[in-house]
Amino acid sequence: MQGQGGDYKDLVVFLAAAGVIVPLVNRLKVSPVLGFLAAGVLLGPDGLGRFAQSLPWLSWLTIGDPGQLAQLSELGVAFLLFMIGLELSWERLRAMRRLVFGLGLMQVVVCTAVLAGGFMLMGQTLASAVVLGMGLALSSTAVVMPVLAERGRLKGTVGRSTFAILLAQDLSVAPILITVTVLAALAQQGGALDPAVLGRALFTLVPAAIGLGLMVLLGRVVLRPMFRSVAKARKADQGGELFVAASLLVVVGAGLAAQASGLSMSIGALLAGVLLAETEFRREVEVSIEPFKGLLLGVFFVGVGLGLDLDAIAADPVGVFGLALALTVVKTGVIFSLARFWGLGARPALETALVLAPAGEFAFVVFATGLVEGLAPPQLTNTVALSATVSIFSIPLLALLGQKLARKSSAAGQPVALPKLEAADGAVIIVGFGRVGRLIGEMLKAHDQPFIALDTDAGAVAAGRRDGFDVFYGDAGRREMLQHCGVQSTRALIVTMDAPTKVDEVVTTARSMRDDLILIARARDDQHAIRLYGLGVTDAVPETTEASLQLAENTLVDLGVPMGLVLASVHERRDQFRKAFQSAIPIERRNRPSRALRRTLRPARVDPAPE
């Protein structure tokens, strides 16, 4: 180990970049991913590094050995695939099957064929052309989705169709890598399509198939009990770190198991995410993994920026930028045509095509595999990789261009019906699914009002899911959890827990995220209700007051007083209590913009997403 900590210098430089450069580009309304890419270029050997010999102190501000970040970079891609896998429940795949397995997979096939044909015209063999075509056919999930989110385009036709195509591309990564392996085996036999040769090539995939089968089996048997045990430890105030550790173990363990089977770490992580997507712990795992995914994926993009050889670009700018432009034009034309064929209007089809036209992060994974297998010619592959990197930098600009062209275009067409990206869109969120929360859920269901529920009691969550309710394990006091549950689009949030401190925490967090949210909370007593109104709830329901009103109502009805008069007096008294509670808080906190829970029982208004 070096005495001055040189072994960790590159990691420190990366963390400094993450803490300084990325917040700076955020203030400039630029995607953080592009910030990492730019940091890689600036801190790499072709950036400040080229001046390190004349100014030695610059060596402490640059990344001298990109190989040190390689393993962290691979973990970043694995975490991205894991998060994507968490979105791939079987129900969601069935709902989006037409776009995912139709439009999405057709995009991969057609773009691969067209691009491979272009490379063959450039004199490449069929095998190398197919490898390059498959790599460039994929788009950047890590850049496209955040860019669309920043522009508010995820909820409309563009966001949903883009997500479906990216989903198909992510699912095709494993078949693409397997295809490269098969092509390499065939190339070693002289390229002859001998059935025996093909059989031997496919036989090399048997360990991978067995490994995937064992992972699926063990995942279904082990994952749910393991997280349930961790959740019980967390309830005993012992498991906060254990839950994060268990999530990391699943990602890394699944990735290593896939590597041992002859596949990439990313494929194992994707499979682990799919298996966890069916459990009640999916949303809590998302929240636990998100910081690690963002940071490690940042390492990946810094590595991509480091690989941007500015000298090579300067030596052949026409070739690099020309290839990037040709890639963008070809993919835009193919995706636009396919999107129109699948029923999208002209405007969303154009915007979708533009954001998906550049290359993606998995192009580098495919190219690296092709180089290892001896299929991709090194010199051309390096040029293609440079063009792919340049095209990734253009995604925010293309997104802006697509949005402006879509607004100017008059040929809107009929937008195709698409499933929602989030099951929680417009649904009521119930925090706490014990006896009170379950009863509220049953009443909402009786009136055909969609809802999801959160609870930190693994037993209550399991019982609710057995009865067919959409219940997840998670702490609603965390902003990240409420974001993953769709608090920005929910129609109401109801807090039913019997722990006053925790109720206050959830109310404070939810109100800080949305001023107009209908927020109903259970209160322990009158003083707690006053405190909750001060925190901004729409309605607080104190247990003692409601129990007294219920007893009075039953007594009066049993004594023969007409039901209508009893209900009217109960409602009048409840309004008096509410006014008394609100009058006890500072005047600046009164009259919040949201109103009563009865609004949540109105049918949801669904407006077509403007494109």
PDB file of N, CA and C in Angstrom, residues 339-404:
ATOM      1  N   ALA A 339     -43.072   2.654 -34.765  1.00  0.00           N
ATOM      2  CA  ALA A 339     -44.030   3.221 -33.819  1.00  0.00           C
ATOM      3  C   ALA A 339     -45.336   3.593 -34.516  1.00  0.00           C
ATOM      4  N   ARG A 340     -45.253   4.151 -35.715  1.00  0.00           N
ATOM      5  CA  ARG A 340     -46.459   4.470 -36.474  1.00  0.00           C
ATOM      6  C   ARG A 340     -47.217   3.204 -36.860  1.00  0.00           C
ATOM      7  N   PHE A 341     -46.467   2.160 -37.221  1.00  0.00           N
ATOM      8  CA  PHE A 341     -47.106   0.889 -37.584  1.00  0.00           C
ATOM      9  C   PHE A 341     -47.846   0.303 -36.397  1.00  0.00           C
ATOM     10  N   TRP A 342     -47.313   0.517 -35.189  1.00  0.00           N
ATOM     11  CA  TRP A 342     -47.948  -0.031 -33.988  1.00  0.00           C
ATOM     12  C   TRP A 342     -49.024   0.890 -33.424  1.00  0.00           C
ATOM     13  N   GLY A 343     -49.366   1.954 -34.116  1.00  0.00           N
ATOM     14  CA  GLY A 343     -50.523   2.747 -33.731  1.00  0.00           C
ATOM     15  C   GLY A 343     -50.247   4.047 -33.009  1.00  0.00           C
ATOM     16  N   LEU A 344     -48.987   4.418 -32.797  1.00  0.00           N
ATOM     17  CA  LEU A 344     -48.708   5.692 -32.146  1.00  0.00           C
ATOM     18  C   LEU A 344     -48.952   6.841 -33.111  1.00  0.00           C
ATOM     19  N   GLY A 345     -49.370   7.983 -32.568  1.00  0.00           N
ATOM     20  CA  GLY A 345     -49.531   9.173 -33.386  1.00  0.00           C
ATOM     21  C   GLY A 345     -48.183   9.682 -33.875  1.00  0.00           C
ATOM     22  N   ALA A 346     -48.225  10.565 -34.868  1.00  0.00           N
ATOM     23  CA  ALA A 346     -46.979  11.044 -35.475  1.00  0.00           C
ATOM     24  C   ALA A 346     -46.117  11.793 -34.474  1.00  0.00           C
ATOM     25  N   ARG A 347     -46.721  12.620 -33.621  1.00  0.00           N
ATOM     26  CA  ARG A 347     -45.933  13.415 -32.677  1.00  0.00           C
ATOM     27  C   ARG A 347     -45.242  12.544 -31.632  1.00  0.00           C
ATOM     28  N   PRO A 348     -45.985  11.684 -30.908  1.00  0.00           N
ATOM     29  CA  PRO A 348     -45.272  10.835 -29.943  1.00  0.00           C
ATOM     30  C   PRO A 348     -44.304   9.865 -30.598  1.00  0.00           C
ATOM     31  N   ALA A 349     -44.620   9.406 -31.819  1.00  0.00           N
ATOM     32  CA  ALA A 349     -43.698   8.503 -32.516  1.00  0.00           C
ATOM     33  C   ALA A 349     -42.384   9.214 -32.829  1.00  0.00           C
ATOM     34  N   LEU A 350     -42.465  10.475 -33.258  1.00  0.00           N
ATOM     35  CA  LEU A 350     -41.258  11.230 -33.571  1.00  0.00           C
ATOM     36  C   LEU A 350     -40.423  11.485 -32.318  1.00  0.00           C
ATOM     37  N   GLU A 351     -41.083  11.902 -31.242  1.00  0.00           N
ATOM     38  CA  GLU A 351     -40.339  12.183 -30.010  1.00  0.00           C
ATOM     39  C   GLU A 351     -39.719  10.910 -29.441  1.00  0.00           C
ATOM     40  N   THR A 352     -40.469   9.808 -29.493  1.00  0.00           N
ATOM     41  CA  THR A 352     -39.939   8.524 -29.023  1.00  0.00           C
ATOM     42  C   THR A 352     -38.719   8.114 -29.836  1.00  0.00           C
ATOM     43  N   ALA A 353     -38.806   8.269 -31.146  1.00  0.00           N
ATOM     44  CA  ALA A 353     -37.696   7.874 -32.019  1.00  0.00           C
ATOM     45  C   ALA A 353     -36.450   8.705 -31.748  1.00  0.00           C
ATOM     46  N   LEU A 354     -36.610   9.992 -31.516  1.00  0.00           N
ATOM     47  CA  LEU A 354     -35.443  10.849 -31.307  1.00  0.00           C
ATOM     48  C   LEU A 354     -34.705  10.517 -30.012  1.00  0.00           C
ATOM     49  N   VAL A 355     -35.447  10.276 -28.914  1.00  0.00           N
ATOM     50  CA  VAL A 355     -34.753  10.010 -27.649  1.00  0.00           C
ATOM     51  C   VAL A 355     -34.119   8.624 -27.628  1.00  0.00           C
ATOM     52  N   LEU A 356     -34.643   7.698 -28.448  1.00  0.00           N
ATOM     53  CA  LEU A 356     -34.097   6.338 -28.478  1.00  0.00           C
ATOM     54  C   LEU A 356     -33.055   6.142 -29.571  1.00  0.00           C
ATOM     55  N   ALA A 357     -32.852   7.143 -30.431  1.00  0.00           N
ATOM     56  CA  ALA A 357     -31.936   6.977 -31.558  1.00  0.00           C
ATOM     57  C   ALA A 357     -30.475   6.817 -31.152  1.00  0.00           C
ATOM     58  N   PRO A 358     -29.966   7.553 -30.157  1.00  0.00           N
ATOM     59  CA  PRO A 358     -28.553   7.363 -29.786  1.00  0.00           C
ATOM     60  C   PRO A 358     -28.307   5.968 -29.197  1.00  0.00           C
ATOM     61  N   ALA A 359     -27.041   5.632 -29.087  1.00  0.00           N
ATOM     62  CA  ALA A 359     -26.654   4.340 -28.515  1.00  0.00           C
ATOM     63  C   ALA A 359     -26.890   4.344 -27.002  1.00  0.00           C
ATOM     64  N   GLY A 360     -26.691   3.193 -26.386  1.00  0.00           N
ATOM     65  CA  GLY A 360     -26.891   3.054 -24.951  1.00  0.00           C
ATOM     66  C   GLY A 360     -25.678   2.489 -24.250  1.00  0.00           C
ATOM     67  N   GLU A 361     -25.791   2.412 -22.908  1.00  0.00           N
ATOM     68  CA  GLU A 361     -24.659   1.946 -22.119  1.00  0.00           C
ATOM     69  C   GLU A 361     -24.304   0.482 -22.389  1.00  0.00           C
ATOM     70  N   PHE A 362     -25.281  -0.311 -22.807  1.00  0.00           N
ATOM     71  CA  PHE A 362     -24.992  -1.725 -23.027  1.00  0.00           C
ATOM     72  C   PHE A 362     -24.276  -1.969 -24.358  1.00  0.00           C
ATOM     73  N   ALA A 363     -24.183  -0.932 -25.178  1.00  0.00           N
ATOM     74  CA  ALA A 363     -23.374  -1.073 -26.384  1.00  0.00           C
ATOM     75  C   ALA A 363     -21.933  -1.402 -26.008  1.00  0.00           C
ATOM     76  N   PHE A 364     -21.435  -0.774 -24.944  1.00  0.00           N
ATOM     77  CA  PHE A 364     -20.054  -1.021 -24.535  1.00  0.00           C
ATOM     78  C   PHE A 364     -19.878  -2.426 -23.982  1.00  0.00           C
ATOM     79  N   VAL A 365     -20.946  -2.942 -23.310  1.00  0.00           N
ATOM     80  CA  VAL A 365     -20.887  -4.320 -22.818  1.00  0.00           C
ATOM     81  C   VAL A 365     -20.838  -5.295 -23.991  1.00  0.00           C
ATOM     82  N   VAL A 366     -21.667  -5.054 -25.002  1.00  0.00           N
ATOM     83  CA  VAL A 366     -21.689  -5.932 -26.177  1.00  0.00           C
ATOM     84  C   VAL A 366     -20.377  -5.835 -26.939  1.00  0.00           C
ATOM     85  N   PHE A 367     -19.856  -4.610 -27.111  1.00  0.00           N
ATOM     86  CA  PHE A 367     -18.584  -4.449 -27.819  1.00  0.00           C
ATOM     87  C   PHE A 367     -17.446  -5.146 -27.077  1.00  0.00           C
ATOM     88  N   ALA A 368     -17.422  -4.999 -25.753  1.00  0.00           N
ATOM     89  CA  ALA A 368     -16.361  -5.641 -24.970  1.00  0.00           C
ATOM     90  C   ALA A 368     -16.433  -7.152 -25.110  1.00  0.00           C
ATOM     91  N   THR A 369     -17.655  -7.712 -25.088  1.00  0.00           N
ATOM     92  CA  THR A 369     -17.817  -9.154 -25.266  1.00  0.00           C
ATOM     93  C   THR A 369     -17.364  -9.572 -26.656  1.00  0.00           C
ATOM     94  N   GLY A 370     -17.709  -8.765 -27.660  1.00  0.00           N
ATOM     95  CA  GLY A 370     -17.287  -9.081 -29.024  1.00  0.00           C
ATOM     96  C   GLY A 370     -15.781  -9.042 -29.191  1.00  0.00           C
ATOM     97  N   LEU A 371     -15.117  -8.097 -28.512  1.00  0.00           N
ATOM     98  CA  LEU A 371     -13.653  -8.035 -28.578  1.00  0.00           C
ATOM     99  C   LEU A 371     -13.021  -9.247 -27.906  1.00  0.00           C
ATOM    100  N   VAL A 372     -13.566  -9.634 -26.739  1.00  0.00           N
ATOM    101  CA  VAL A 372     -13.044 -10.802 -26.036  1.00  0.00           C
ATOM    102  C   VAL A 372     -13.210 -12.060 -26.883  1.00  0.00           C
ATOM    103  N   GLU A 373     -14.342 -12.162 -27.563  1.00  0.00           N
ATOM    104  CA  GLU A 373     -14.616 -13.352 -28.375  1.00  0.00           C
ATOM    105  C   GLU A 373     -13.904 -13.291 -29.731  1.00  0.00           C
ATOM    106  N   GLY A 374     -13.260 -12.176 -30.028  1.00  0.00           N
ATOM    107  CA  GLY A 374     -12.526 -12.062 -31.278  1.00  0.00           C
ATOM    108  C   GLY A 374     -13.387 -11.784 -32.490  1.00  0.00           C
ATOM    109  N   LEU A 375     -14.617 -11.311 -32.272  1.00  0.00           N
ATOM    110  CA  LEU A 375     -15.532 -11.057 -33.392  1.00  0.00           C
ATOM    111  C   LEU A 375     -15.476  -9.611 -33.862  1.00  0.00           C
ATOM    112  N   ALA A 376     -15.276  -8.675 -32.924  1.00  0.00           N
ATOM    113  CA  ALA A 376     -15.313  -7.252 -33.272  1.00  0.00           C
ATOM    114  C   ALA A 376     -13.907  -6.772 -33.613  1.00  0.00           C
ATOM    115  N   PRO A 377     -13.708  -6.185 -34.777  1.00  0.00           N
ATOM    116  CA  PRO A 377     -12.382  -5.658 -35.132  1.00  0.00           C
ATOM    117  C   PRO A 377     -12.014  -4.487 -34.223  1.00  0.00           C
ATOM    118  N   PRO A 378     -10.852  -4.531 -33.563  1.00  0.00           N
ATOM    119  CA  PRO A 378     -10.531  -3.515 -32.544  1.00  0.00           C
ATOM    120  C   PRO A 378     -10.578  -2.085 -33.047  1.00  0.00           C
ATOM    121  N   GLN A 379      -9.959  -1.799 -34.188  1.00  0.00           N
ATOM    122  CA  GLN A 379      -9.886  -0.408 -34.642  1.00  0.00           C
ATOM    123  C   GLN A 379     -11.264   0.163 -34.943  1.00  0.00           C
ATOM    124  N   LEU A 380     -12.074  -0.570 -35.704  1.00  0.00           N
ATOM    125  CA  LEU A 380     -13.411  -0.090 -36.028  1.00  0.00           C
ATOM    126  C   LEU A 380     -14.277  -0.028 -34.780  1.00  0.00           C
ATOM    127  N   THR A 381     -14.137  -1.033 -33.906  1.00  0.00           N
ATOM    128  CA  THR A 381     -14.938  -1.050 -32.681  1.00  0.00           C
ATOM    129  C   THR A 381     -14.643   0.167 -31.824  1.00  0.00           C
ATOM    130  N   ASN A 382     -13.378   0.560 -31.727  1.00  0.00           N
ATOM    131  CA  ASN A 382     -13.033   1.758 -30.955  1.00  0.00           C
ATOM    132  C   ASN A 382     -13.680   3.000 -31.566  1.00  0.00           C
ATOM    133  N   THR A 383     -13.673   3.093 -32.890  1.00  0.00           N
ATOM    134  CA  THR A 383     -14.317   4.236 -33.541  1.00  0.00           C
ATOM    135  C   THR A 383     -15.822   4.236 -33.295  1.00  0.00           C
ATOM    136  N   VAL A 384     -16.425   3.048 -33.400  1.00  0.00           N
ATOM    137  CA  VAL A 384     -17.863   2.927 -33.158  1.00  0.00           C
ATOM    138  C   VAL A 384     -18.192   3.279 -31.707  1.00  0.00           C
ATOM    139  N   ALA A 385     -17.341   2.826 -30.762  1.00  0.00           N
ATOM    140  CA  ALA A 385     -17.567   3.148 -29.352  1.00  0.00           C
ATOM    141  C   ALA A 385     -17.483   4.650 -29.112  1.00  0.00           C
ATOM    142  N   LEU A 386     -16.533   5.323 -29.762  1.00  0.00           N
ATOM    143  CA  LEU A 386     -16.442   6.782 -29.651  1.00  0.00           C
ATOM    144  C   LEU A 386     -17.712   7.441 -30.180  1.00  0.00           C
ATOM    145  N   SER A 387     -18.188   6.968 -31.316  1.00  0.00           N
ATOM    146  CA  SER A 387     -19.431   7.522 -31.888  1.00  0.00           C
ATOM    147  C   SER A 387     -20.613   7.265 -30.970  1.00  0.00           C
ATOM    148  N   ALA A 388     -20.648   6.075 -30.346  1.00  0.00           N
ATOM    149  CA  ALA A 388     -21.734   5.767 -29.409  1.00  0.00           C
ATOM    150  C   ALA A 388     -21.702   6.717 -28.223  1.00  0.00           C
ATOM    151  N   THR A 389     -20.510   6.991 -27.697  1.00  0.00           N
ATOM    152  CA  THR A 389     -20.384   7.910 -26.565  1.00  0.00           C
ATOM    153  C   THR A 389     -20.842   9.309 -26.950  1.00  0.00           C
ATOM    154  N   VAL A 390     -20.417   9.770 -28.121  1.00  0.00           N
ATOM    155  CA  VAL A 390     -20.841  11.089 -28.594  1.00  0.00           C
ATOM    156  C   VAL A 390     -22.356  11.149 -28.729  1.00  0.00           C
ATOM    157  N   SER A 391     -22.964  10.069 -29.224  1.00  0.00           N
ATOM    158  CA  SER A 391     -24.423  10.066 -29.390  1.00  0.00           C
ATOM    159  C   SER A 391     -25.140  10.120 -28.052  1.00  0.00           C
ATOM    160  N   ILE A 392     -24.577   9.489 -27.013  1.00  0.00           N
ATOM    161  CA  ILE A 392     -25.190   9.538 -25.683  1.00  0.00           C
ATOM    162  C   ILE A 392     -25.223  10.975 -25.168  1.00  0.00           C
ATOM    163  N   PHE A 393     -24.153  11.717 -25.430  1.00  0.00           N
ATOM    164  CA  PHE A 393     -24.115  13.125 -25.010  1.00  0.00           C
ATOM    165  C   PHE A 393     -25.222  13.942 -25.673  1.00  0.00           C
ATOM    166  N   SER A 394     -25.742  13.473 -26.797  1.00  0.00           N
ATOM    167  CA  SER A 394     -26.736  14.257 -27.542  1.00  0.00           C
ATOM    168  C   SER A 394     -28.165  14.001 -27.090  1.00  0.00           C
ATOM    169  N   ILE A 395     -28.397  13.060 -26.172  1.00  0.00           N
ATOM    170  CA  ILE A 395     -29.771  12.686 -25.808  1.00  0.00           C
ATOM    171  C   ILE A 395     -30.577  13.866 -25.261  1.00  0.00           C
ATOM    172  N   PRO A 396     -30.068  14.666 -24.303  1.00  0.00           N
ATOM    173  CA  PRO A 396     -30.878  15.798 -23.826  1.00  0.00           C
ATOM    174  C   PRO A 396     -31.258  16.767 -24.945  1.00  0.00           C
ATOM    175  N   LEU A 397     -30.336  17.026 -25.857  1.00  0.00           N
ATOM    176  CA  LEU A 397     -30.638  17.924 -26.969  1.00  0.00           C
ATOM    177  C   LEU A 397     -31.706  17.334 -27.876  1.00  0.00           C
ATOM    178  N   LEU A 398     -31.606  16.030 -28.149  1.00  0.00           N
ATOM    179  CA  LEU A 398     -32.606  15.383 -28.998  1.00  0.00           C
ATOM    180  C   LEU A 398     -33.972  15.351 -28.308  1.00  0.00           C
ATOM    181  N   ALA A 399     -33.973  15.183 -26.980  1.00  0.00           N
ATOM    182  CA  ALA A 399     -35.245  15.210 -26.248  1.00  0.00           C
ATOM    183  C   ALA A 399     -35.902  16.574 -26.365  1.00  0.00           C
ATOM    184  N   LEU A 400     -35.103  17.636 -26.235  1.00  0.00           N
ATOM    185  CA  LEU A 400     -35.640  18.993 -26.392  1.00  0.00           C
ATOM    186  C   LEU A 400     -36.138  19.218 -27.806  1.00  0.00           C
ATOM    187  N   LEU A 401     -35.364  18.764 -28.790  1.00  0.00           N
ATOM    188  CA  LEU A 401     -35.765  18.921 -30.186  1.00  0.00           C
ATOM    189  C   LEU A 401     -37.055  18.170 -30.466  1.00  0.00           C
ATOM    190  N   GLY A 402     -37.144  16.942 -29.968  1.00  0.00           N
ATOM    191  CA  GLY A 402     -38.354  16.149 -30.197  1.00  0.00           C
ATOM    192  C   GLY A 402     -39.585  16.788 -29.594  1.00  0.00           C
ATOM    193  N   GLN A 403     -39.435  17.352 -28.393  1.00  0.00           N
ATOM    194  CA  GLN A 403     -40.575  17.987 -27.738  1.00  0.00           C
ATOM    195  C   GLN A 403     -41.030  19.216 -28.515  1.00  0.00           C
ATOM    196  N   LYS A 404     -40.086  19.990 -29.022  1.00  0.00           N
ATOM    197  CA  LYS A 404     -40.454  21.191 -29.783  1.00  0.00           C
ATOM    198  C   LYS A 404     -41.091  20.824 -31.121  1.00  0.00           C
TER     199      LYS A 404
END
